[in-house]
Amino acid sequence: MVTGIPLLLLILASIILIVFLTSRYKLHPFLALVIACFFLGITVKIPLPELVKSMEKGFGDIMSYIGMIVIFGSVIGVFLEKSGGAMKIAQSIIKYTGEKKTIPAISLIGSVVSIPVFCDSGFILLSGLSDKMSRLSNVNKSSLSLALATGLYTTHTLVPPTPGPIAAAGNIGASGYLGTIILFGIAFSIPVLLITQFLSKKLGKKIIIDDSLPAETPKEDNILSLPSLTYALIPLVLPIVLIAMGTILRFMSIDSQWVNFVSAPIVAIFIGAILAMILLKPKTASNATNWFVDAIKISGPILIITAAGGAFGGVLKATPLADYVAQWMVSGDSGDVLILILIFIIAAVLKSAQGSSTSAMVITSSLLAPILPALGWDSALQFAIAVLVIGGGAMTVSHFNDSYFWVVSQFSGMSAKDTSRSFTIITGIQGLVVLTLSILTWLLFV
């Protein structure tokens, strides 16, 4: 198989191919991703039977993880939308924050939710708020969607007990320093969030979303018929609470079969969907069926695009990329700051190549663990910075082979081209900010 620099160039060419096919020829992202899978697999000389199996496994793994979550999340979103529940929540947020603070408000909501919940699930659950808050505050919907997406993405890679940082800490032997990692993860998140809010507002202004299925906004004379804030929040908040409860109890080494069951994202969001159908139901049973069908229609295109991104990631995993990166890292003999930059680059290459931030953090930390004794890093702060610089690399960047990229694109209504010109750029800047903060912290305090 092809390895080394030619491998990196072919991976770059496959990503450019996706961009070219979707933007220039307006090819559906699903087809563009499948074509990129075959292009990369054949040019890298992956055995053809292995290429097919890699595509099937990547497609299936993503679908098994996110499939029902997307469907149940869509059910919650549609029932919140059509019942007026999302409007009620948006009105309440704007009442307390004011119209000028909607972008910081939704960014903060996303960052809090994503600490216990995967950002994919969080965006699916909260994306309806972007539209409602836009309608009530006259703030561009794209800006709000970007602020929500990047708020979720920030803590997803920086703050335990999110799985990525937890796994990275465990791999390098830093499980005993989680308190320090959480403290510095939150501290790093604050400037990152401030920058993403600014960029979301700036880049979002240039994106006009043309909703193919316009949302039904309650008429002014029907405002009093909106559901209560409590009923609107329960289907949204309860799944997040259940998932967070499971994460916290596992962190405390408390094992319960029932807690593990109800805190599984698929079960927690299913419970939220059932409650949405009960608490936010329409006046007639036939309308409830129609709403459910609408949710299925919305989730279908999202699922096939996301799964195709998983297939592309599966092909990338079948290449010798991980081995090449490992050799590159072991050969480094530079100072600590340059080692931090090298760790960041490795995580960024893995993230950009195979799509998953969590996988990038797991692989990079696994590569780092054997060489830590030689580096002499043994303090809580050194371990914390190592985990955070891995997280910063794992942010850089979210693009066409990342399931979260497609969730943001499809649920916000932004085209793939617009998403890559805004969300992808912001995720790159997020990562560089984390790298800069890591280096400064190292120089000042280590």
Coordinates of C-alpha atoms in Angstrom, one line a residue:
M1 CA 0.0 0.0 0.0
V2 CA 1.0 3.6 -0.5
T3 CA 2.4 5.3 2.6
G4 CA 4.4 8.4 3.6
I5 CA 4.0 11.7 1.9
P6 CA 2.3 10.2 -1.2
L7 CA -0.4 8.8 1.2
L8 CA -1.1 12.3 2.7
L9 CA -1.2 13.8 -0.8
L10 CA -3.8 11.2 -1.9
I11 CA -5.9 11.8 1.2
L12 CA -5.8 15.5 0.5
A13 CA -6.7 14.9 -3.2
S14 CA -9.8 12.8 -2.1
I15 CA -11.0 15.6 0.2
I16 CA -10.5 18.1 -2.7
L17 CA -12.5 15.7 -4.9
I18 CA -15.4 15.8 -2.5
V19 CA -15.4 19.6 -2.4
F20 CA -15.1 19.8 -6.2
L21 CA -17.9 17.4 -6.9
T22 CA -20.3 18.9 -4.4
S23 CA -19.6 22.6 -5.2
R24 CA -18.8 22.7 -8.9
Y25 CA -21.0 19.9 -10.2
K26 CA -23.6 20.1 -7.5
L27 CA -23.4 16.3 -7.0
H28 CA -25.3 15.0 -4.0
P29 CA -22.9 14.6 -1.0
F30 CA -23.7 10.9 -0.7
L31 CA -22.5 10.2 -4.2
A32 CA -19.4 12.4 -3.8
L33 CA -18.4 10.6 -0.7
V34 CA -18.8 7.1 -2.3
I35 CA -16.8 8.2 -5.3
A36 CA -14.1 9.5 -2.9
C37 CA -14.0 6.2 -1.1
F38 CA -13.3 4.3 -4.4
F39 CA -10.8 6.9 -5.5
L40 CA -8.8 6.8 -2.3
G41 CA -9.0 3.1 -1.9
I42 CA -7.8 2.3 -5.4
T43 CA -5.1 4.9 -5.6
V44 CA -3.7 3.9 -2.2
K45 CA -3.8 0.3 -3.4
I46 CA -6.0 -1.1 -0.7
P47 CA -6.9 -4.7 -1.7
L48 CA -10.3 -4.5 -3.4
P49 CA -12.1 -7.0 -1.1
E50 CA -10.7 -5.0 1.9
L51 CA -11.8 -1.7 0.4
V52 CA -15.4 -3.0 0.1
K53 CA -15.4 -4.3 3.7
S54 CA -13.9 -1.0 5.0
M55 CA -16.7 1.0 3.3
E56 CA -19.4 -1.4 4.6
K57 CA -18.0 -1.3 8.1
G58 CA -17.6 2.4 8.2
F59 CA -21.1 2.9 6.9
G60 CA -22.6 0.4 9.3
D61 CA -20.7 1.6 12.4
I62 CA -21.9 5.2 12.0
M63 CA -25.4 4.1 11.2
S64 CA -25.5 1.8 14.3
Y65 CA -24.3 4.7 16.5
I66 CA -26.3 7.6 15.1
G67 CA -29.2 6.0 13.2
M68 CA -32.0 5.8 15.8
I69 CA -30.6 8.8 17.6
V70 CA -31.2 10.9 14.5
I71 CA -34.7 9.6 14.1
F72 CA -35.8 10.0 17.7
G73 CA -34.0 13.4 17.8
S74 CA -36.0 14.4 14.7
V75 CA -39.2 13.4 16.4
I76 CA -38.4 15.6 19.4
G77 CA -37.5 18.5 17.0
V78 CA -40.7 18.2 14.9
F79 CA -43.0 18.0 17.8
L80 CA -41.3 20.9 19.5
E81 CA -41.5 22.9 16.2
K82 CA -45.1 22.2 15.3
S83 CA -46.6 22.4 18.8
G84 CA -45.0 25.8 19.4
G85 CA -42.7 24.4 22.1
A86 CA -39.5 25.6 20.4
M87 CA -41.1 29.0 20.1
K88 CA -41.9 29.0 23.8
I89 CA -38.3 28.1 24.8
A90 CA -36.9 30.7 22.4
Q91 CA -39.2 33.4 23.9
S92 CA -38.0 32.5 27.4
I93 CA -34.3 32.6 26.5
I94 CA -34.7 36.0 24.8
K95 CA -36.7 37.3 27.7
Y96 CA -33.8 36.6 30.1
T97 CA -30.8 37.3 27.8
G98 CA -32.1 40.1 25.5
E99 CA -32.1 40.1 21.7
K100 CA -28.4 41.2 21.5
K101 CA -27.2 38.3 23.5
T102 CA -28.8 35.4 21.7
I103 CA -25.5 34.2 20.1
P104 CA -23.6 34.0 23.4
A105 CA -26.7 32.4 25.1
I106 CA -27.0 29.6 22.5
S107 CA -23.2 29.1 22.5
L108 CA -23.2 28.7 26.3
I109 CA -26.2 26.3 26.2
G110 CA -24.3 24.1 23.7
S111 CA -21.1 24.1 25.6
V112 CA -22.8 23.0 28.8
V113 CA -24.9 20.3 27.1
S114 CA -21.9 18.8 25.3
I115 CA -19.9 18.0 28.5
P116 CA -22.0 14.9 29.2
V117 CA -23.6 14.5 25.8
F118 CA -22.0 13.8 22.4
C119 CA -22.1 17.0 20.2
D120 CA -24.0 15.1 17.5
S121 CA -26.8 14.3 19.8
G122 CA -26.7 17.7 21.4
F123 CA -27.0 19.5 18.0
I124 CA -29.9 17.3 17.0
L125 CA -31.8 18.0 20.2
L126 CA -31.1 21.8 20.2
S127 CA -31.0 22.7 16.5
G128 CA -34.7 23.8 16.5
L129 CA -33.8 26.6 18.9
S130 CA -31.7 28.3 16.3
D131 CA -34.6 28.9 14.0
K132 CA -37.0 30.1 16.7
M133 CA -34.4 32.4 18.3
S134 CA -33.7 33.8 14.8
R135 CA -37.3 34.6 14.2
L136 CA -37.8 36.3 17.5
S137 CA -34.5 38.3 17.6
N138 CA -33.9 39.0 13.9
V139 CA -30.4 37.4 14.4
N140 CA -29.2 35.4 11.3
K141 CA -30.1 31.7 11.7
S142 CA -26.8 30.7 10.3
S143 CA -24.9 32.6 13.0
L144 CA -27.0 31.0 15.7
S145 CA -26.5 27.5 14.2
L146 CA -22.8 28.1 14.0
A147 CA -22.6 29.4 17.6
L148 CA -24.6 26.3 18.8
A149 CA -22.4 23.9 16.8
T150 CA -19.1 25.4 17.9
G151 CA -20.2 25.7 21.5
L152 CA -21.0 22.0 21.5
Y153 CA -17.8 21.2 19.7
T154 CA -15.6 23.1 22.2
T155 CA -16.4 21.1 25.4
H156 CA -16.8 17.9 23.4
T157 CA -13.0 17.8 22.9
L158 CA -11.8 19.7 26.0
V159 CA -13.8 18.9 29.1
P160 CA -14.2 15.5 30.8
P161 CA -16.3 13.5 31.3
T162 CA -16.8 13.7 27.6
P163 CA -15.5 10.3 26.3
G164 CA -12.6 11.7 24.2
P165 CA -10.8 13.6 27.0
I166 CA -11.5 10.8 29.4
A167 CA -10.0 8.2 27.1
A168 CA -7.0 10.4 26.3
A169 CA -6.4 10.9 30.0
G170 CA -6.7 7.1 30.7
N171 CA -4.3 6.2 27.9
I172 CA -1.5 8.4 29.1
G173 CA -2.0 7.5 32.7
A174 CA -3.6 10.8 33.8
S175 CA -6.8 9.4 35.3
G176 CA -5.7 10.6 38.7
Y177 CA -5.5 14.2 37.5
L178 CA -9.0 14.6 36.0
G179 CA -9.8 17.4 38.4
T180 CA -6.9 19.4 36.9
I181 CA -7.9 18.5 33.4
I182 CA -11.5 19.6 33.9
L183 CA -10.3 22.9 35.5
F184 CA -8.0 23.8 32.7
G185 CA -10.4 22.4 30.1
I186 CA -13.1 24.9 31.3
A187 CA -10.5 27.7 31.5
F188 CA -9.4 27.0 27.9
S189 CA -13.0 26.8 26.7
I190 CA -13.8 30.4 27.8
P191 CA -11.6 32.2 25.3
V192 CA -12.4 29.6 22.6
L193 CA -16.1 30.2 23.0
L194 CA -15.7 34.0 22.9
I195 CA -13.8 33.7 19.6
T196 CA -16.3 31.2 18.1
Q197 CA -19.2 33.5 19.0
F198 CA -17.5 36.4 17.2
L199 CA -16.7 34.2 14.1
S200 CA -20.2 32.7 14.1
K201 CA -21.7 36.2 13.9
K202 CA -19.3 37.3 11.3
L203 CA -19.3 34.3 9.0
G204 CA -23.0 33.5 9.5
K205 CA -24.0 36.9 8.1
K206 CA -22.8 35.8 4.7
I207 CA -25.0 32.6 4.7
I208 CA -28.6 32.7 3.7
I209 CA -30.6 29.6 4.6
D210 CA -33.4 28.7 2.2
D211 CA -35.5 26.2 4.1
S212 CA -37.2 23.8 1.8
L213 CA -39.8 23.1 4.5
P214 CA -40.6 26.4 6.1
A215 CA -41.3 26.2 9.8
E216 CA -44.8 26.8 10.9
T217 CA -44.8 29.8 13.2
P218 CA -47.8 30.2 15.5
K219 CA -49.9 33.2 14.6
E220 CA -50.0 36.2 17.0
D221 CA -53.5 35.4 18.0
N222 CA -52.6 31.9 18.9
I223 CA -49.6 32.8 21.2
L224 CA -51.7 31.9 24.3
S225 CA -52.1 28.3 22.9
L226 CA -48.4 27.6 23.1
P227 CA -47.5 24.8 25.5
S228 CA -46.1 25.6 28.9
L229 CA -42.3 26.1 29.2
T230 CA -42.2 23.0 31.5
Y231 CA -43.8 20.8 28.9
A232 CA -41.6 22.2 26.1
L233 CA -38.4 21.6 28.2
I234 CA -39.0 18.1 29.5
P235 CA -38.5 16.2 26.2
L236 CA -35.4 18.3 25.6
V237 CA -33.8 18.3 29.0
L238 CA -34.6 14.9 30.3
P239 CA -32.5 13.0 27.8
I240 CA -29.6 15.3 28.6
V241 CA -30.1 14.7 32.3
L242 CA -30.3 10.9 31.8
I243 CA -27.1 10.8 29.7
A244 CA -25.3 13.1 32.2
M245 CA -26.4 10.9 35.1
G246 CA -24.9 7.8 33.5
T247 CA -21.6 9.6 32.7
I248 CA -21.3 10.9 36.3
L249 CA -22.0 7.6 37.9
R250 CA -19.6 5.8 35.6
F251 CA -17.0 8.4 36.5
M252 CA -17.6 7.6 40.2
S253 CA -17.2 3.9 39.4
I254 CA -20.9 3.2 40.3
D255 CA -22.2 0.4 38.1
S256 CA -26.0 -0.1 37.7
Q257 CA -27.5 -2.0 34.9
W258 CA -30.7 0.1 34.8
V259 CA -28.8 3.4 35.0
N260 CA -26.5 2.2 32.1
F261 CA -29.6 1.3 30.2
V262 CA -31.6 4.5 30.5
S263 CA -28.5 6.7 30.2
A264 CA -27.5 5.2 26.8
P265 CA -28.1 8.0 24.3
I266 CA -30.4 5.9 22.1
V267 CA -32.7 5.1 25.1
A268 CA -32.5 8.5 26.7
I269 CA -33.5 10.3 23.4
F270 CA -36.2 7.6 22.7
I271 CA -37.7 8.5 26.1
G272 CA -37.5 12.2 25.1
A273 CA -39.3 11.4 21.8
I274 CA -42.1 9.5 23.6
L275 CA -42.6 12.4 26.1
A276 CA -42.6 14.9 23.2
M277 CA -45.4 12.9 21.5
I278 CA -47.4 12.8 24.8
L279 CA -46.8 16.3 26.2
L280 CA -46.7 18.2 22.9
K281 CA -49.3 16.3 20.9
P282 CA -51.6 18.0 18.4
K283 CA -55.4 18.1 18.8
T284 CA -56.1 15.2 16.5
A285 CA -54.4 11.8 16.3
S286 CA -54.1 12.0 12.5
N287 CA -51.9 15.1 12.9
A288 CA -49.7 13.3 15.3
T289 CA -49.1 10.6 12.7
N290 CA -48.3 13.3 10.1
W291 CA -45.8 14.9 12.4
F292 CA -44.1 11.6 13.0
V293 CA -43.9 11.0 9.3
D294 CA -42.4 14.4 8.8
A295 CA -39.7 13.5 11.3
I296 CA -38.9 10.3 9.3
K297 CA -38.7 12.4 6.1
I298 CA -36.3 14.8 7.7
S299 CA -34.0 12.1 9.2
G300 CA -33.6 10.0 6.0
P301 CA -31.3 12.3 3.9
I302 CA -29.3 13.1 7.1
L303 CA -28.7 9.4 7.8
I304 CA -27.5 8.5 4.3
I305 CA -25.1 11.4 4.1
T306 CA -23.7 10.8 7.6
A307 CA -23.3 7.1 6.9
A308 CA -21.5 7.8 3.7
G309 CA -19.1 10.0 5.6
G310 CA -18.6 7.0 7.9
A311 CA -17.7 4.9 4.8
F312 CA -15.1 7.4 3.8
G313 CA -13.7 7.3 7.3
G314 CA -13.6 3.5 7.1
V315 CA -11.5 3.6 4.0
L316 CA -9.1 6.1 5.6
K317 CA -8.7 3.7 8.6
A318 CA -7.8 0.9 6.2
T319 CA -4.8 3.0 5.0
P320 CA -1.3 2.8 6.7
L321 CA -1.9 6.4 8.1
A322 CA -1.8 5.4 11.8
D323 CA 1.5 3.5 11.4
Y324 CA 3.1 6.3 9.4
V325 CA 2.1 8.9 12.1
A326 CA 3.4 6.7 14.9
Q327 CA 6.8 6.4 13.2
W328 CA 6.8 10.2 12.6
M329 CA 6.1 10.8 16.3
V330 CA 8.7 8.4 17.7
S331 CA 11.4 9.9 15.5
G332 CA 11.0 13.4 17.0
D333 CA 13.7 14.6 19.4
S334 CA 12.8 18.3 19.8
G335 CA 12.1 20.4 22.9
D336 CA 8.8 20.2 24.9
V337 CA 7.1 23.0 22.9
L338 CA 7.9 21.4 19.6
I339 CA 6.6 18.1 21.0
L340 CA 3.3 19.8 21.9
I341 CA 3.1 21.1 18.3
L342 CA 3.9 17.6 17.0
I343 CA 1.2 16.0 19.2
F344 CA -1.3 18.6 17.9
I345 CA -0.4 17.9 14.3
I346 CA -0.8 14.2 14.7
A347 CA -4.2 14.6 16.3
A348 CA -5.2 17.1 13.6
V349 CA -4.0 14.8 10.8
L350 CA -5.9 11.8 12.3
K351 CA -9.1 14.0 12.8
S352 CA -9.0 15.4 9.3
A353 CA -8.3 12.0 7.8
Q354 CA -10.8 9.8 9.6
G355 CA -13.4 12.2 10.9
S356 CA -13.9 11.2 14.5
S357 CA -12.6 13.6 17.2
T358 CA -12.9 10.8 19.8
S359 CA -10.9 8.3 17.7
A360 CA -8.2 10.9 17.0
M361 CA -7.8 11.5 20.7
V362 CA -7.7 7.8 21.5
I363 CA -5.1 7.0 18.8
T364 CA -2.9 10.1 19.5
S365 CA -2.9 9.4 23.3
S366 CA -2.1 5.8 22.6
L367 CA 0.9 6.9 20.5
L368 CA 2.0 9.4 23.1
A369 CA 1.8 7.0 26.1
P370 CA 4.9 4.9 25.4
I371 CA 7.2 8.0 25.0
L372 CA 6.0 9.9 28.1
P373 CA 8.6 8.4 30.4
A374 CA 11.3 9.5 28.0
L375 CA 9.9 13.1 27.9
G376 CA 9.8 13.3 31.7
W377 CA 6.3 14.6 31.9
D378 CA 4.8 13.5 35.2
S379 CA 3.1 16.5 36.9
A380 CA -0.7 17.1 36.9
L381 CA -0.3 20.3 34.8
Q382 CA 1.9 18.5 32.2
F383 CA -0.6 15.7 31.9
A384 CA -3.5 18.2 31.6
I385 CA -1.8 20.2 28.9
A386 CA -1.0 17.0 27.0
V387 CA -4.7 16.0 27.0
L388 CA -5.8 19.5 26.0
V389 CA -3.4 19.8 23.1
I390 CA -4.6 16.4 21.9
G391 CA -8.2 17.8 22.2
G392 CA -7.2 20.9 20.2
G393 CA -5.8 18.8 17.4
A394 CA -8.9 16.6 17.5
M395 CA -10.9 19.8 16.7
T396 CA -8.9 20.5 13.6
V397 CA -10.9 20.3 11.4
S398 CA -14.5 19.1 11.0
H399 CA -15.2 18.5 7.3
F400 CA -16.8 16.1 4.8
N401 CA -15.8 12.8 6.5
D402 CA -17.0 13.9 10.0
S403 CA -20.5 12.8 10.9
Y404 CA -20.9 16.0 13.0
F405 CA -20.2 18.1 9.9
W406 CA -23.2 16.5 8.2
V407 CA -25.4 16.8 11.2
V408 CA -24.6 20.5 11.5
S409 CA -25.2 21.0 7.7
Q410 CA -28.4 19.0 7.4
F411 CA -30.1 20.1 10.7
S412 CA -29.2 23.8 10.3
G413 CA -30.2 23.9 6.6
M414 CA -26.8 25.1 5.4
S415 CA -25.4 23.6 2.3
A416 CA -22.2 21.5 2.4
K417 CA -20.3 24.3 0.7
D418 CA -21.5 27.0 3.1
T419 CA -20.8 24.7 6.1
S420 CA -17.2 24.1 4.9
R421 CA -16.7 27.8 4.4
S422 CA -17.9 28.6 7.9
F423 CA -18.1 25.7 10.4
T424 CA -14.9 24.0 9.1
I425 CA -13.0 27.3 9.2
I426 CA -14.1 28.0 12.8
T427 CA -13.1 24.5 14.0
G428 CA -9.6 25.1 12.5
I429 CA -9.3 28.3 14.4
Q430 CA -10.7 26.7 17.6
G431 CA -7.9 24.1 17.4
L432 CA -5.2 26.7 16.8
V433 CA -6.4 28.7 19.8
V434 CA -6.2 25.7 22.0
L435 CA -2.7 25.0 20.8
T436 CA -1.6 28.6 21.5
L437 CA -3.2 28.4 25.0
S438 CA -1.4 25.1 25.7
I439 CA 2.0 26.5 24.6
L440 CA 1.5 29.7 26.7
T441 CA 0.4 27.7 29.7
W442 CA 3.4 25.4 29.4
L443 CA 5.9 28.3 29.0
L444 CA 4.4 30.3 32.0
F445 CA 3.7 27.5 34.5
V446 CA 5.6 24.3 33.7

